[in-house]
Amino acid sequence: MSAHLYSRRQALTALGVTGFLTLPAHAETFVVDDQIITDPRIAVQDVEFDFIEGRIAWQDKQGQLWVAKVDPVTGAFMPSTGQGRLIDTGLAGISDSGNGPEWAYGIDGPEIVYTKYTDSSRSAFVLAHARNINGNWYTEVLPNLPLDQGGYSPIGSQDLNDPDPRVKYQLGGPETGSQGLAYRSLISPSWGIVPDPTADAGRWVEKRRSLIVTILVNGVRQVAYHEIDTGVLTQLTSDPGQKNNVFMWEAPEFNHELIFMASVNAETIDMYRFLNGAWTRFNSLKPPSPRPYLL
């Protein structure tokens, strides 16, 4: 999510509060009541919400990492600037790294993963994480692994009972650009690489030690599933359309089976389900207005 101003509805939705969206979309009596909850003087960008403890994490344009609370009733940031507590400095600019700080979850609770510059020349990236232990924040640059490349744009795993939380990231740096996808543990030296150099757009799959990614097949971006324990990469789709921004989860409305969605040609959001032995598109959502990209 990227914006300079955040509404109460955006904040509460991110925290899992959706009771205010009970009226059907066609109801003539429905009136949007968005209220600005951030200080208009502060350029709050790429905010990520911690749904466990009701917090936000974000970085400002000076490369400072901030954490603040969110009022679960009003959705207001506390304080309204979002600058509750300064956690770290020297973060890589989002325009360089492609992503701001992200929450990662494991059995020991939430932590934050993010990208820093290695030095003032901004010629290379390094991954870092921040943990809150007994009310105090501790930051650490993740130790080097035998990849001989930098890393940036991390995405943390989301399993609350996982004793080994992980982070997915792009290999490479400011000068080389992306060299593929890698992943590593946040508490041990274990690591791996998605075995396709064209892999992109990786996200952790709910409750599984797996990534959902896209790979380039005959010039078309298709969806693939990578199991990090076996190293196996399986192509899931082969239909027309450039896939991007893929998410896979257990769907309660389908008896908790896995489904996934993908932005296709930056025009529609297509939904896929495993039917009759193959992953099949069963729905396609067309946004009400054209946008340059979909997230």
mmCIF file of C-alpha atoms in Angstrom:
data_model
loop_
_atom_site.group_PDB
_atom_site.id
_atom_site.type_symbol
_atom_site.label_atom_id
_atom_site.label_comp_id
_atom_site.label_asym_id
_atom_site.label_seq_id
_atom_site.Cartn_x
_atom_site.Cartn_y
_atom_site.Cartn_z
ATOM 1 C CA MET A 1 0.000 0.000 0.000
ATOM 2 C CA SER A 2 1.492 3.360 -1.027
ATOM 3 C CA ALA A 3 0.001 6.748 -0.281
ATOM 4 C CA HIS A 4 0.641 10.006 1.503
ATOM 5 C CA LEU A 5 -2.698 10.174 3.332
ATOM 6 C CA TYR A 6 -4.471 7.254 4.952
ATOM 7 C CA SER A 7 -8.168 6.979 5.692
ATOM 8 C CA ARG A 8 -9.804 5.391 8.700
ATOM 9 C CA ARG A 9 -11.329 2.694 6.504
ATOM 10 C CA GLN A 10 -7.917 1.721 5.036
ATOM 11 C CA ALA A 11 -6.362 1.409 8.481
ATOM 12 C CA LEU A 12 -9.179 -0.614 10.033
ATOM 13 C CA THR A 13 -9.405 -2.945 7.024
ATOM 14 C CA ALA A 14 -5.674 -3.692 7.296
ATOM 15 C CA LEU A 15 -6.164 -4.571 10.969
ATOM 16 C CA GLY A 16 -8.998 -6.956 10.125
ATOM 17 C CA VAL A 17 -11.846 -4.680 11.226
ATOM 18 C CA THR A 18 -14.513 -4.811 8.508
ATOM 19 C CA GLY A 19 -17.793 -4.281 10.341
ATOM 20 C CA PHE A 20 -18.313 -0.914 8.681
ATOM 21 C CA LEU A 21 -18.628 -2.581 5.268
ATOM 22 C CA THR A 22 -21.926 -4.331 5.926
ATOM 23 C CA LEU A 23 -24.153 -2.504 3.448
ATOM 24 C CA PRO A 24 -24.448 -4.009 -0.059
ATOM 25 C CA ALA A 25 -22.636 -2.091 -2.783
ATOM 26 C CA HIS A 26 -25.884 -1.143 -4.534
ATOM 27 C CA ALA A 27 -27.570 0.332 -1.477
ATOM 28 C CA GLU A 28 -28.536 3.924 -2.274
ATOM 29 C CA THR A 29 -28.261 4.910 1.381
ATOM 30 C CA PHE A 30 -24.572 4.020 1.585
ATOM 31 C CA VAL A 31 -22.338 7.056 1.931
ATOM 32 C CA VAL A 32 -18.564 6.742 2.080
ATOM 33 C CA ASP A 33 -17.296 8.278 5.304
ATOM 34 C CA ASP A 34 -13.526 8.243 4.840
ATOM 35 C CA GLN A 35 -11.734 10.436 7.330
ATOM 36 C CA ILE A 36 -8.072 11.381 7.035
ATOM 37 C CA ILE A 37 -6.178 9.919 9.998
ATOM 38 C CA THR A 38 -2.607 10.959 9.199
ATOM 39 C CA ASP A 39 -0.935 14.339 9.480
ATOM 40 C CA PRO A 40 -1.148 15.925 5.980
ATOM 41 C CA ARG A 41 2.287 17.478 6.507
ATOM 42 C CA ILE A 42 3.981 14.070 6.683
ATOM 43 C CA ALA A 43 4.643 12.016 3.549
ATOM 44 C CA VAL A 44 3.660 8.647 4.966
ATOM 45 C CA GLN A 45 4.577 6.009 2.385
ATOM 46 C CA ASP A 46 4.230 2.247 1.901
ATOM 47 C CA VAL A 47 2.761 1.586 5.357
ATOM 48 C CA GLU A 48 2.564 -2.058 6.467
ATOM 49 C CA PHE A 49 0.138 -3.102 9.223
ATOM 50 C CA ASP A 50 0.868 -5.573 12.020
ATOM 51 C CA PHE A 51 -2.531 -7.214 12.537
ATOM 52 C CA ILE A 52 -1.349 -9.015 15.692
ATOM 53 C CA GLU A 53 -0.419 -6.026 17.848
ATOM 54 C CA GLY A 54 -2.127 -3.190 15.955
ATOM 55 C CA ARG A 55 0.973 -1.380 14.709
ATOM 56 C CA ILE A 56 2.352 0.116 11.534
ATOM 57 C CA ALA A 57 5.887 0.071 10.150
ATOM 58 C CA TRP A 58 7.098 2.411 7.445
ATOM 59 C CA GLN A 59 10.118 4.394 6.287
ATOM 60 C CA ASP A 60 10.278 8.090 5.521
ATOM 61 C CA LYS A 61 12.122 9.705 2.618
ATOM 62 C CA GLN A 62 15.176 10.216 4.826
ATOM 63 C CA GLY A 63 15.591 6.439 5.217
ATOM 64 C CA GLN A 64 14.317 6.291 8.795
ATOM 65 C CA LEU A 65 12.306 3.281 10.016
ATOM 66 C CA TRP A 66 9.299 4.167 12.188
ATOM 67 C CA VAL A 67 6.803 2.113 14.202
ATOM 68 C CA ALA A 68 3.532 3.500 15.592
ATOM 69 C CA LYS A 69 0.313 2.155 17.083
ATOM 70 C CA VAL A 70 -3.101 2.172 15.409
ATOM 71 C CA ASP A 71 -6.277 2.851 17.377
ATOM 72 C CA PRO A 72 -8.430 -0.279 16.806
ATOM 73 C CA VAL A 73 -11.652 1.712 17.210
ATOM 74 C CA THR A 74 -11.006 4.809 15.105
ATOM 75 C CA GLY A 75 -8.179 3.564 12.860
ATOM 76 C CA ALA A 76 -6.136 6.643 13.731
ATOM 77 C CA PHE A 77 -2.353 6.455 13.722
ATOM 78 C CA MET A 78 -0.871 7.218 17.135
ATOM 79 C CA PRO A 79 0.683 9.723 16.765
ATOM 80 C CA SER A 80 -0.955 11.049 13.601
ATOM 81 C CA THR A 81 2.469 11.563 12.012
ATOM 82 C CA GLY A 82 3.103 7.814 12.181
ATOM 83 C CA GLN A 83 6.408 8.644 13.859
ATOM 84 C CA GLY A 84 5.839 6.773 17.094
ATOM 85 C CA ARG A 85 9.262 5.272 17.628
ATOM 86 C CA LEU A 86 12.423 5.545 15.539
ATOM 87 C CA ILE A 87 13.812 2.028 15.022
ATOM 88 C CA ASP A 88 16.679 2.398 12.519
ATOM 89 C CA THR A 89 18.257 4.724 9.946
ATOM 90 C CA GLY A 90 20.058 4.296 6.627
ATOM 91 C CA LEU A 91 17.283 2.364 4.896
ATOM 92 C CA ALA A 92 17.508 2.068 1.120
ATOM 93 C CA GLY A 93 15.137 4.352 -0.742
ATOM 94 C CA ILE A 94 11.982 2.641 -1.963
ATOM 95 C CA SER A 95 12.649 3.863 -5.497
ATOM 96 C CA ASP A 96 15.928 1.875 -5.367
ATOM 97 C CA SER A 97 14.909 -1.202 -3.387
ATOM 98 C CA GLY A 98 11.368 -1.534 -4.744
ATOM 99 C CA ASN A 99 9.793 -2.115 -1.337
ATOM 100 C CA GLY A 100 9.669 -0.642 2.141
ATOM 101 C CA PRO A 101 9.748 -2.466 5.495
ATOM 102 C CA GLU A 102 7.582 -5.588 5.858
ATOM 103 C CA TRP A 103 6.303 -7.582 8.821
ATOM 104 C CA ALA A 104 7.444 -11.176 9.260
ATOM 105 C CA TYR A 105 5.717 -13.595 11.636
ATOM 106 C CA GLY A 106 6.848 -16.640 13.578
ATOM 107 C CA ILE A 107 6.342 -18.361 16.903
ATOM 108 C CA ASP A 108 8.284 -15.596 18.685
ATOM 109 C CA GLY A 109 5.988 -12.859 17.365
ATOM 110 C CA PRO A 110 6.197 -10.170 14.687
ATOM 111 C CA GLU A 111 9.415 -8.609 13.453
ATOM 112 C CA ILE A 112 10.329 -6.222 10.645
ATOM 113 C CA VAL A 113 12.481 -6.985 7.601
ATOM 114 C CA TYR A 114 13.902 -4.229 5.413
ATOM 115 C CA THR A 115 16.669 -3.129 3.056
ATOM 116 C CA LYS A 116 19.637 -0.923 3.947
ATOM 117 C CA TYR A 117 22.512 0.536 1.970
ATOM 118 C CA THR A 118 25.891 -0.993 2.822
ATOM 119 C CA ASP A 119 27.590 2.428 2.891
ATOM 120 C CA SER A 120 27.147 6.096 2.031
ATOM 121 C CA SER A 121 27.915 5.462 -1.647
ATOM 122 C CA ARG A 122 24.633 3.525 -1.949
ATOM 123 C CA SER A 123 26.308 1.067 -4.298
ATOM 124 C CA ALA A 124 25.048 -2.115 -2.634
ATOM 125 C CA PHE A 125 22.191 -3.447 -0.516
ATOM 126 C CA VAL A 126 22.062 -5.484 2.658
ATOM 127 C CA LEU A 127 19.092 -7.065 4.439
ATOM 128 C CA ALA A 128 18.244 -6.242 8.058
ATOM 129 C CA HIS A 129 15.584 -7.074 10.630
ATOM 130 C CA ALA A 130 14.247 -5.529 13.819
ATOM 131 C CA ARG A 131 12.751 -7.375 16.801
ATOM 132 C CA ASN A 132 10.941 -6.145 19.878
ATOM 133 C CA ILE A 133 12.091 -7.985 22.997
ATOM 134 C CA ASN A 134 10.438 -7.027 26.282
ATOM 135 C CA GLY A 135 9.546 -3.574 24.969
ATOM 136 C CA ASN A 136 12.951 -2.806 23.456
ATOM 137 C CA TRP A 137 13.711 -2.818 19.736
ATOM 138 C CA TYR A 138 16.890 -4.520 18.521
ATOM 139 C CA THR A 139 18.165 -4.233 14.956
ATOM 140 C CA GLU A 140 20.589 -6.498 13.134
ATOM 141 C CA VAL A 141 22.051 -6.709 9.654
ATOM 142 C CA LEU A 142 21.533 -10.282 8.460
ATOM 143 C CA PRO A 143 24.890 -12.073 8.147
ATOM 144 C CA ASN A 144 26.323 -12.806 4.718
ATOM 145 C CA LEU A 145 25.424 -16.062 3.005
ATOM 146 C CA PRO A 146 27.442 -17.835 0.270
ATOM 147 C CA LEU A 147 25.490 -16.223 -2.558
ATOM 148 C CA ASP A 148 28.122 -13.639 -3.547
ATOM 149 C CA GLN A 149 25.347 -11.146 -4.273
ATOM 150 C CA GLY A 150 23.407 -8.502 -2.408
ATOM 151 C CA GLY A 151 19.755 -8.693 -1.481
ATOM 152 C CA TYR A 152 16.815 -6.293 -1.388
ATOM 153 C CA SER A 153 13.016 -5.959 -1.348
ATOM 154 C CA PRO A 154 12.337 -8.562 1.388
ATOM 155 C CA ILE A 155 8.972 -10.191 2.098
ATOM 156 C CA GLY A 156 8.576 -12.003 5.430
ATOM 157 C CA SER A 157 6.781 -15.310 5.964
ATOM 158 C CA GLN A 158 3.385 -15.120 7.677
ATOM 159 C CA ASP A 159 2.956 -18.280 9.753
ATOM 160 C CA LEU A 160 2.272 -17.417 13.394
ATOM 161 C CA ASN A 161 3.342 -20.836 14.723
ATOM 162 C CA ASP A 162 6.471 -21.189 12.599
ATOM 163 C CA PRO A 163 9.657 -21.769 14.679
ATOM 164 C CA ASP A 164 11.761 -20.861 11.643
ATOM 165 C CA PRO A 165 10.426 -17.633 10.061
ATOM 166 C CA ARG A 166 11.880 -16.761 6.689
ATOM 167 C CA VAL A 167 12.347 -13.878 4.312
ATOM 168 C CA LYS A 168 12.106 -13.900 0.520
ATOM 169 C CA TYR A 169 14.129 -11.292 -1.364
ATOM 170 C CA GLN A 170 15.530 -10.247 -4.714
ATOM 171 C CA LEU A 171 19.141 -11.135 -5.465
ATOM 172 C CA GLY A 172 21.274 -8.298 -6.805
ATOM 173 C CA GLY A 173 21.822 -4.642 -6.098
ATOM 174 C CA PRO A 174 21.459 -1.077 -7.381
ATOM 175 C CA GLU A 175 23.942 -1.603 -10.223
ATOM 176 C CA THR A 176 23.005 -5.128 -11.319
ATOM 177 C CA GLY A 177 19.239 -5.152 -10.807
ATOM 178 C CA SER A 178 17.372 -8.352 -9.992
ATOM 179 C CA GLN A 179 19.293 -11.600 -10.421
ATOM 180 C CA GLY A 180 16.454 -13.873 -9.355
ATOM 181 C CA LEU A 181 14.732 -14.802 -6.092
ATOM 182 C CA ALA A 182 16.315 -16.179 -2.907
ATOM 183 C CA TYR A 183 15.104 -16.917 0.610
ATOM 184 C CA ARG A 184 16.694 -17.408 4.000
ATOM 185 C CA SER A 185 15.873 -18.140 7.600
ATOM 186 C CA LEU A 186 15.784 -15.235 10.036
ATOM 187 C CA ILE A 187 17.250 -17.322 12.858
ATOM 188 C CA SER A 188 19.626 -19.811 11.194
ATOM 189 C CA PRO A 189 22.098 -19.877 8.262
ATOM 190 C CA SER A 190 19.761 -21.922 6.040
ATOM 191 C CA TRP A 191 18.999 -20.443 2.613
ATOM 192 C CA GLY A 192 18.023 -21.290 -0.953
ATOM 193 C CA ILE A 193 17.369 -19.942 -4.453
ATOM 194 C CA VAL A 194 14.280 -20.367 -6.635
ATOM 195 C CA PRO A 195 15.694 -22.535 -9.478
ATOM 196 C CA ASP A 196 14.638 -20.301 -12.359
ATOM 197 C CA PRO A 197 16.543 -17.065 -13.100
ATOM 198 C CA THR A 198 13.349 -15.455 -14.445
ATOM 199 C CA ALA A 199 11.442 -15.979 -11.175
ATOM 200 C CA ASP A 200 9.744 -12.829 -9.875
ATOM 201 C CA ALA A 201 6.869 -11.555 -7.722
ATOM 202 C CA GLY A 202 7.328 -14.169 -5.003
ATOM 203 C CA ARG A 203 4.980 -14.417 -2.004
ATOM 204 C CA TRP A 204 4.863 -16.909 0.851
ATOM 205 C CA VAL A 205 2.002 -19.402 0.740
ATOM 206 C CA GLU A 206 -0.189 -19.483 3.822
ATOM 207 C CA LYS A 207 0.793 -22.176 6.370
ATOM 208 C CA ARG A 208 3.293 -23.769 3.962
ATOM 209 C CA ARG A 209 7.035 -23.623 3.455
ATOM 210 C CA SER A 210 6.472 -22.624 -0.141
ATOM 211 C CA LEU A 211 6.525 -19.632 -2.453
ATOM 212 C CA ILE A 212 4.113 -18.675 -5.207
ATOM 213 C CA VAL A 213 6.041 -16.917 -7.999
ATOM 214 C CA THR A 214 5.921 -16.074 -11.675
ATOM 215 C CA ILE A 215 8.372 -17.426 -14.267
ATOM 216 C CA LEU A 216 8.909 -16.571 -17.917
ATOM 217 C CA VAL A 217 7.702 -19.353 -20.259
ATOM 218 C CA ASN A 218 7.925 -18.701 -24.023
ATOM 219 C CA GLY A 219 7.714 -14.968 -23.404
ATOM 220 C CA VAL A 220 4.675 -15.202 -21.105
ATOM 221 C CA ARG A 221 4.767 -14.812 -17.314
ATOM 222 C CA GLN A 222 3.174 -17.898 -15.781
ATOM 223 C CA VAL A 223 2.514 -18.845 -12.157
ATOM 224 C CA ALA A 224 4.725 -21.441 -10.425
ATOM 225 C CA TYR A 225 4.917 -23.054 -6.975
ATOM 226 C CA HIS A 226 8.265 -23.576 -5.218
ATOM 227 C CA GLU A 227 8.719 -25.883 -2.212
ATOM 228 C CA ILE A 228 11.731 -24.656 -0.261
ATOM 229 C CA ASP A 229 12.409 -27.961 1.555
ATOM 230 C CA THR A 230 12.543 -30.076 -1.616
ATOM 231 C CA GLY A 231 13.719 -27.368 -4.024
ATOM 232 C CA VAL A 232 11.027 -28.402 -6.506
ATOM 233 C CA LEU A 233 9.549 -25.689 -8.766
ATOM 234 C CA THR A 234 6.219 -26.576 -10.419
ATOM 235 C CA GLN A 235 4.571 -24.531 -13.181
ATOM 236 C CA LEU A 236 0.852 -24.072 -12.418
ATOM 237 C CA THR A 237 -0.525 -22.070 -15.358
ATOM 238 C CA SER A 238 -0.012 -22.153 -19.105
ATOM 239 C CA ASP A 239 -2.894 -19.979 -20.332
ATOM 240 C CA PRO A 240 -2.453 -16.649 -22.190
ATOM 241 C CA GLY A 241 -1.841 -13.416 -20.298
ATOM 242 C CA GLN A 242 1.071 -11.923 -18.403
ATOM 243 C CA LYS A 243 0.689 -12.898 -14.733
ATOM 244 C CA ASN A 244 1.962 -10.700 -11.902
ATOM 245 C CA ASN A 245 1.344 -9.949 -8.198
ATOM 246 C CA VAL A 246 0.345 -13.509 -7.299
ATOM 247 C CA PHE A 247 -1.137 -14.502 -3.917
ATOM 248 C CA MET A 248 -2.102 -18.011 -2.727
ATOM 249 C CA TRP A 249 -4.101 -18.820 0.408
ATOM 250 C CA GLU A 250 -6.480 -21.297 2.013
ATOM 251 C CA ALA A 251 -10.009 -20.267 1.060
ATOM 252 C CA PRO A 252 -12.663 -21.007 3.722
ATOM 253 C CA GLU A 253 -15.433 -20.703 1.115
ATOM 254 C CA PHE A 254 -13.838 -23.649 -0.761
ATOM 255 C CA ASN A 255 -13.387 -25.931 2.259
ATOM 256 C CA HIS A 256 -9.990 -24.357 2.971
ATOM 257 C CA GLU A 257 -8.394 -25.632 -0.232
ATOM 258 C CA LEU A 258 -5.657 -23.547 -1.815
ATOM 259 C CA ILE A 259 -6.583 -20.991 -4.457
ATOM 260 C CA PHE A 260 -4.557 -18.158 -5.946
ATOM 261 C CA MET A 261 -5.099 -14.899 -7.737
ATOM 262 C CA ALA A 262 -2.939 -12.972 -10.175
ATOM 263 C CA SER A 263 -3.019 -9.668 -11.969
ATOM 264 C CA VAL A 264 -3.254 -10.512 -15.684
ATOM 265 C CA ASN A 265 -2.012 -8.057 -18.298
ATOM 266 C CA ALA A 266 -2.427 -5.377 -15.610
ATOM 267 C CA GLU A 267 -6.120 -5.363 -16.574
ATOM 268 C CA THR A 268 -7.939 -8.041 -14.569
ATOM 269 C CA ILE A 269 -7.580 -9.987 -11.311
ATOM 270 C CA ASP A 270 -8.004 -13.666 -12.177
ATOM 271 C CA MET A 271 -8.786 -16.410 -9.643
ATOM 272 C CA TYR A 272 -7.502 -20.000 -10.023
ATOM 273 C CA ARG A 273 -8.602 -23.236 -8.373
ATOM 274 C CA PHE A 274 -7.385 -26.848 -8.734
ATOM 275 C CA LEU A 275 -10.169 -28.565 -10.674
ATOM 276 C CA ASN A 276 -10.126 -31.919 -12.501
ATOM 277 C CA GLY A 277 -6.386 -32.307 -12.070
ATOM 278 C CA ALA A 278 -5.345 -28.855 -13.262
ATOM 279 C CA TRP A 279 -5.197 -25.277 -12.039
ATOM 280 C CA THR A 280 -8.134 -23.578 -13.724
ATOM 281 C CA ARG A 281 -9.268 -19.961 -13.892
ATOM 282 C CA PHE A 282 -12.744 -19.862 -12.364
ATOM 283 C CA ASN A 283 -13.315 -16.111 -12.054
ATOM 284 C CA SER A 284 -11.987 -12.863 -13.485
ATOM 285 C CA LEU A 285 -12.550 -9.499 -11.835
ATOM 286 C CA LYS A 286 -12.473 -6.328 -13.881
ATOM 287 C CA PRO A 287 -11.644 -3.186 -11.866
ATOM 288 C CA PRO A 288 -14.144 -0.349 -12.357
ATOM 289 C CA SER A 289 -11.537 2.010 -13.791
ATOM 290 C CA PRO A 290 -8.272 1.547 -15.694
ATOM 291 C CA ARG A 291 -5.032 1.850 -13.716
ATOM 292 C CA PRO A 292 -1.396 1.560 -14.803
ATOM 293 C CA TYR A 293 -0.956 -1.472 -12.529
ATOM 294 C CA LEU A 294 -2.817 -3.588 -9.999
ATOM 295 C CA LEU A 295 -1.580 -4.653 -6.561
#
